[in-house]
Amino acid sequence: MEIINRRARILSLSRKIRRENKTIGFVPTMGALHQGHISLVKQARQSSDVVIVSIFVNPTQFNDKEDFQKYPRDLTSDVAILSEYQVDYVFAPDEKEIYGEKFSTYVYVEGLSDILEGASRPGHFRGVATIVTILFNLIRPDFAFFGQKDAQQVAVVKRLTKDLGFDTEIIVMPTVREPSGLAMSSRNSRLNDEQRQRAAVIYQALKQAEKAFEKGERNAHTLEKIVREKIQSEPLAAIDYVAIVDSESFQQISEIEDREALILVAVNFAGVRLIDNIVLNSRQ
Ligand code: PAF
């Protein structure tokens, strides 16, 4: 496994791989790897000839300086983990290598970027779209792997991939959960054991709504209420939003009927921002 820090090296390498008619599977990450990332890496390994993982804590997607500074970083341990999963290349540039002097070009996906997660974290999806575009341009992957937990990010990435004409298939893998049901996230490491257990209330709330849906409830307001009430029963949880949206447009809907929909939740839990979602009427 080779660790690459320079744009020029990863660019020439990806050119070489394509000349050899090999496929590239790419897993973009910000490090602090957990089982959620590993599931993406394993899928990439299965579907592609060459696997590239990037590790870059992207400053432009943090609207809060403290959140950026506090983001967990441990490159040595991440590299050790990746070496166990037959990853071929790790691209781990520093900030200057990506955002050089006078950097001033950003990618902004209209509409999708300003609602829900984007409304709570202004500029977040502009940062995500910009770094994903830079990485896709350098690596030109055949497949890129993302987790369902970040559903809105997936929608933004799919949109930019289509709009900017990248020849990359976006593969979305199911959310990996802790035994309690809490969605795996690098941010979970900021909670202590007890808080982590109690944060499972988020998934329990989503499951309650799913049960009601399975029993025939189609009214979004009623399902939303089920989620809210369950989460509000946990004193450590402060809800940012609970929303039921069409899975493609991310527009809020009032009746679910037979379209694919998402119940999205963002919660500030003991000072840590956690997001989760479930899919209703899954087309997969
Ligand atoms: O999901 C993440 O870890 C990040 O948003 C991504 C896609 C690596 C871009 O920085």
Coordinates of C-alpha atoms and ligand atoms in Angstrom, one line a residue:
M1 CA 0.0 0.0 0.0
E2 CA 1.5 3.3 -1.0
I3 CA 0.7 6.6 0.8
I4 CA 0.5 9.6 -1.5
N5 CA 0.6 13.2 -0.5
R6 CA 1.0 15.0 -3.8
R7 CA -1.7 15.8 -6.4
A8 CA 0.8 15.3 -9.3
R9 CA 1.5 11.7 -8.1
I10 CA -2.1 10.6 -7.7
L11 CA -2.9 12.2 -11.1
S12 CA -0.2 10.3 -13.0
L13 CA -1.0 7.1 -11.1
S14 CA -4.7 7.2 -12.0
R15 CA -3.7 7.9 -15.7
K16 CA -1.4 4.9 -15.6
I17 CA -4.2 2.7 -14.1
R18 CA -6.7 3.7 -16.8
R19 CA -4.1 3.1 -19.5
E20 CA -3.8 -0.5 -18.2
N21 CA -7.6 -0.8 -18.6
K22 CA -8.1 -1.4 -14.8
T23 CA -11.1 0.0 -12.9
I24 CA -10.6 2.3 -10.0
G25 CA -12.8 2.1 -6.9
F26 CA -12.6 5.3 -4.7
V27 CA -13.6 5.8 -1.1
P28 CA -13.3 9.4 0.0
T29 CA -13.0 9.9 3.8
M30 CA -12.0 12.4 6.4
G31 CA -10.2 9.6 8.4
A32 CA -11.1 8.5 11.9
L33 CA -12.1 5.3 10.2
H34 CA -14.8 3.0 11.6
Q35 CA -16.8 0.0 10.4
G36 CA -18.9 2.3 8.2
H37 CA -15.8 3.2 6.2
I38 CA -14.6 -0.4 6.2
S39 CA -17.9 -1.6 4.6
L40 CA -17.2 0.9 1.8
V41 CA -13.6 -0.2 1.4
K42 CA -14.7 -3.9 1.3
Q43 CA -17.2 -3.1 -1.4
A44 CA -14.7 -1.1 -3.4
R45 CA -12.2 -4.1 -3.1
Q46 CA -14.9 -6.4 -4.5
S47 CA -16.0 -4.2 -7.3
S48 CA -12.7 -2.7 -8.6
D49 CA -9.2 -3.7 -9.7
V50 CA -7.5 -0.8 -7.8
V51 CA -8.8 0.7 -4.6
I52 CA -7.9 4.2 -3.6
V53 CA -8.9 5.8 -0.3
S54 CA -8.5 9.5 0.5
I55 CA -8.0 10.8 4.0
F56 CA -8.4 14.6 4.2
V57 CA -10.2 16.6 6.8
N58 CA -11.7 19.1 4.5
P59 CA -11.7 22.6 6.1
T60 CA -14.1 24.1 3.6
Q61 CA -17.0 21.9 4.7
F62 CA -16.8 23.0 8.3
N63 CA -18.8 26.2 9.1
D64 CA -17.6 26.0 12.7
K65 CA -13.9 26.4 13.3
E66 CA -14.0 24.6 16.6
D67 CA -15.8 21.6 15.0
F68 CA -12.9 21.5 12.4
Q69 CA -10.3 21.7 15.1
K70 CA -12.0 19.0 17.3
Y71 CA -12.5 16.6 14.4
P72 CA -10.7 13.3 15.3
R73 CA -7.5 12.8 13.4
D74 CA -5.2 9.7 13.6
L75 CA -3.5 9.0 10.3
T76 CA -1.2 6.3 11.7
S77 CA -4.0 4.2 13.0
D78 CA -6.1 4.9 9.8
V79 CA -3.3 3.7 7.6
A80 CA -2.8 0.6 9.7
I81 CA -6.5 -0.2 9.4
L82 CA -6.5 0.3 5.6
S83 CA -3.5 -2.0 5.2
E84 CA -5.6 -4.9 6.5
Y85 CA -8.2 -4.5 3.7
Q86 CA -5.9 -4.7 0.6
V87 CA -6.2 -1.0 -0.2
D88 CA -3.8 -0.1 -3.0
Y89 CA -3.3 3.6 -2.4
V90 CA -4.1 6.1 0.3
F91 CA -4.2 9.7 -0.8
A92 CA -3.6 11.9 2.2
P93 CA -2.7 15.4 1.1
D94 CA -2.2 18.3 3.4
E95 CA -4.4 21.5 3.2
K96 CA -1.9 23.4 1.1
E97 CA -1.7 20.7 -1.5
I98 CA -5.4 20.9 -2.0
Y99 CA -6.2 24.5 -1.4
G100 CA -3.1 26.2 -2.7
E101 CA -2.4 29.9 -2.6
K102 CA -5.2 32.1 -4.0
F103 CA -7.5 29.1 -4.3
S104 CA -10.9 30.6 -5.4
T105 CA -13.0 28.1 -7.3
Y106 CA -15.9 26.4 -5.6
V107 CA -18.6 24.0 -6.7
Y108 CA -22.1 24.8 -5.5
V109 CA -25.1 22.5 -6.1
E110 CA -28.1 24.8 -6.1
G111 CA -31.2 24.0 -4.0
L112 CA -30.0 20.8 -2.4
S113 CA -27.2 22.6 -0.6
D114 CA -29.3 25.1 1.3
I115 CA -32.0 22.9 3.0
L116 CA -31.9 20.8 6.1
E117 CA -28.3 19.9 6.8
G118 CA -27.3 22.7 4.5
A119 CA -29.5 25.2 6.3
S120 CA -28.0 24.2 9.7
R121 CA -24.5 24.2 8.4
P122 CA -24.2 27.1 5.9
G123 CA -21.4 26.4 3.3
H124 CA -21.1 22.7 4.3
F125 CA -22.3 21.3 1.0
R126 CA -20.3 23.8 -1.0
G127 CA -17.2 22.5 0.7
V128 CA -18.2 18.9 0.2
A129 CA -19.1 19.4 -3.5
T130 CA -15.8 21.3 -4.1
I131 CA -13.5 18.6 -2.5
V132 CA -15.4 15.8 -4.1
T133 CA -15.0 17.5 -7.5
I134 CA -11.3 18.0 -6.9
L135 CA -10.8 14.4 -5.9
F136 CA -12.9 13.0 -8.8
N137 CA -10.9 15.2 -11.2
L138 CA -7.6 13.8 -9.8
I139 CA -8.6 10.2 -9.5
R140 CA -11.2 9.8 -12.2
P141 CA -12.7 6.8 -10.4
D142 CA -15.0 4.3 -12.1
F143 CA -16.9 3.8 -8.8
A144 CA -17.1 6.0 -5.8
F145 CA -18.5 4.7 -2.5
F146 CA -20.6 6.7 0.0
G147 CA -22.6 5.8 3.1
Q148 CA -26.4 6.1 3.3
K149 CA -26.1 7.8 6.7
D150 CA -25.1 11.0 4.9
A151 CA -28.1 10.8 2.6
Q152 CA -28.1 14.5 1.6
Q153 CA -24.4 14.4 0.8
V154 CA -25.2 11.4 -1.4
A155 CA -27.9 13.5 -3.2
V156 CA -25.4 16.4 -3.7
V157 CA -22.7 14.1 -5.0
K158 CA -25.0 12.3 -7.4
R159 CA -26.2 15.7 -8.7
L160 CA -22.7 17.1 -9.3
T161 CA -21.6 13.8 -10.9
K162 CA -24.4 14.1 -13.4
D163 CA -24.2 17.8 -13.9
L164 CA -20.4 18.0 -14.4
G165 CA -20.3 14.8 -16.5
F166 CA -18.0 12.6 -14.4
D167 CA -17.9 9.1 -15.7
T168 CA -18.2 7.7 -12.1
E169 CA -20.9 5.4 -10.7
I170 CA -21.9 6.4 -7.2
I171 CA -22.4 3.4 -5.0
V172 CA -24.4 3.9 -1.8
M173 CA -23.9 1.4 1.0
P174 CA -26.2 0.9 4.0
T175 CA -25.6 2.6 7.3
V176 CA -23.5 0.5 9.6
R177 CA -24.7 0.6 13.2
E178 CA -23.3 0.0 16.7
P179 CA -24.9 -2.9 18.5
S180 CA -27.3 -0.4 20.2
G181 CA -28.5 0.8 16.8
L182 CA -26.6 4.1 16.8
A183 CA -25.3 4.9 13.3
M184 CA -21.5 4.7 13.1
S185 CA -19.9 8.1 12.8
S186 CA -16.5 9.5 13.6
R187 CA -18.2 11.9 15.9
N188 CA -19.4 9.1 18.1
S189 CA -15.9 9.0 19.6
R190 CA -16.8 12.4 21.3
L191 CA -19.5 10.7 23.4
N192 CA -18.8 8.6 26.5
D193 CA -20.1 5.0 26.8
E194 CA -23.2 6.0 28.6
Q195 CA -24.0 8.8 26.1
R196 CA -23.4 6.5 23.2
Q197 CA -25.9 4.0 24.6
R198 CA -28.5 6.7 25.2
A199 CA -28.0 8.2 21.7
A200 CA -29.5 5.0 20.3
V201 CA -32.8 6.7 21.0
I202 CA -32.4 8.3 17.5
Y203 CA -32.5 5.0 15.7
Q204 CA -35.3 3.7 18.0
A205 CA -37.4 6.7 17.1
L206 CA -36.8 6.0 13.4
K207 CA -37.7 2.4 13.8
Q208 CA -41.0 3.3 15.6
A209 CA -42.0 5.5 12.7
E210 CA -41.0 2.7 10.3
K211 CA -43.3 0.3 12.2
A212 CA -46.2 2.8 12.0
F213 CA -45.5 3.1 8.2
E214 CA -45.5 -0.6 7.8
K215 CA -48.9 -0.7 9.6
G216 CA -50.3 1.7 7.0
E217 CA -49.6 5.2 8.3
R218 CA -48.8 7.4 5.3
N219 CA -49.1 10.9 6.8
A220 CA -45.7 12.5 7.1
H221 CA -46.7 14.8 9.9
T222 CA -47.9 11.8 12.0
L223 CA -44.7 9.9 11.3
E224 CA -42.6 12.9 12.1
K225 CA -44.4 13.4 15.4
I226 CA -43.6 9.8 16.4
V227 CA -39.9 10.4 15.8
R228 CA -39.9 13.8 17.6
E229 CA -41.7 12.5 20.7
K230 CA -39.4 9.5 21.1
I231 CA -36.3 11.6 20.8
Q232 CA -37.6 14.3 23.1
S233 CA -38.0 11.6 25.8
E234 CA -34.2 11.7 26.0
P235 CA -33.0 14.7 28.0
L236 CA -29.5 14.7 26.3
A237 CA -31.0 15.1 22.9
A238 CA -31.9 18.5 21.3
I239 CA -33.6 18.0 17.9
D240 CA -32.3 20.2 15.1
Y241 CA -34.7 18.8 12.5
V242 CA -36.9 15.8 11.7
A243 CA -38.1 15.8 8.1
I244 CA -39.7 13.5 5.6
V245 CA -38.6 14.1 2.1
D246 CA -38.7 12.6 -1.4
S247 CA -35.4 10.7 -1.7
E248 CA -34.3 12.3 -4.9
S249 CA -35.5 15.9 -4.8
F250 CA -35.2 16.2 -1.0
Q251 CA -38.4 18.2 -1.0
Q252 CA -40.6 17.7 2.1
I253 CA -43.7 15.7 1.4
S254 CA -47.0 15.5 3.3
E255 CA -48.3 12.1 2.1
I256 CA -45.8 9.3 1.4
E257 CA -47.9 7.0 -0.8
D258 CA -45.7 4.8 -3.0
R259 CA -42.7 7.0 -3.7
E260 CA -39.3 6.4 -2.1
A261 CA -39.0 8.7 0.9
L262 CA -36.5 9.4 3.7
I263 CA -37.0 10.2 7.3
L264 CA -34.1 12.4 8.2
V265 CA -33.0 13.4 11.7
A266 CA -30.4 15.7 13.0
V267 CA -29.9 15.9 16.8
N268 CA -27.5 17.7 19.0
F269 CA -26.7 15.0 21.5
A270 CA -24.7 16.0 24.6
G271 CA -23.1 18.7 22.4
V272 CA -22.3 16.4 19.4
R273 CA -24.2 16.7 16.2
L274 CA -25.6 13.4 15.0
I275 CA -27.5 12.6 11.9
D276 CA -29.4 9.5 10.8
N277 CA -32.2 8.4 8.4
I278 CA -34.2 5.5 7.2
V279 CA -35.6 4.8 3.8
L280 CA -39.3 4.1 3.3
N281 CA -40.5 2.3 0.1
S282 CA -36.9 1.4 -0.7
R283 CA -36.5 0.8 -4.5
Q284 CA -33.3 -1.2 -3.9
Ligands
PAF1 O1 -18.3 12.0 4.2 C1 -17.2 12.5 4.4 O2 -16.4 11.9 5.1 C2 -16.8 13.8 3.7 O3 -17.9 14.6 3.6 C3 -16.2 13.5 2.3 C4 -17.1 12.9 1.3 C5 -14.9 12.7 2.4 C6 -15.7 14.9 1.7 O4 -14.8 15.5 2.5

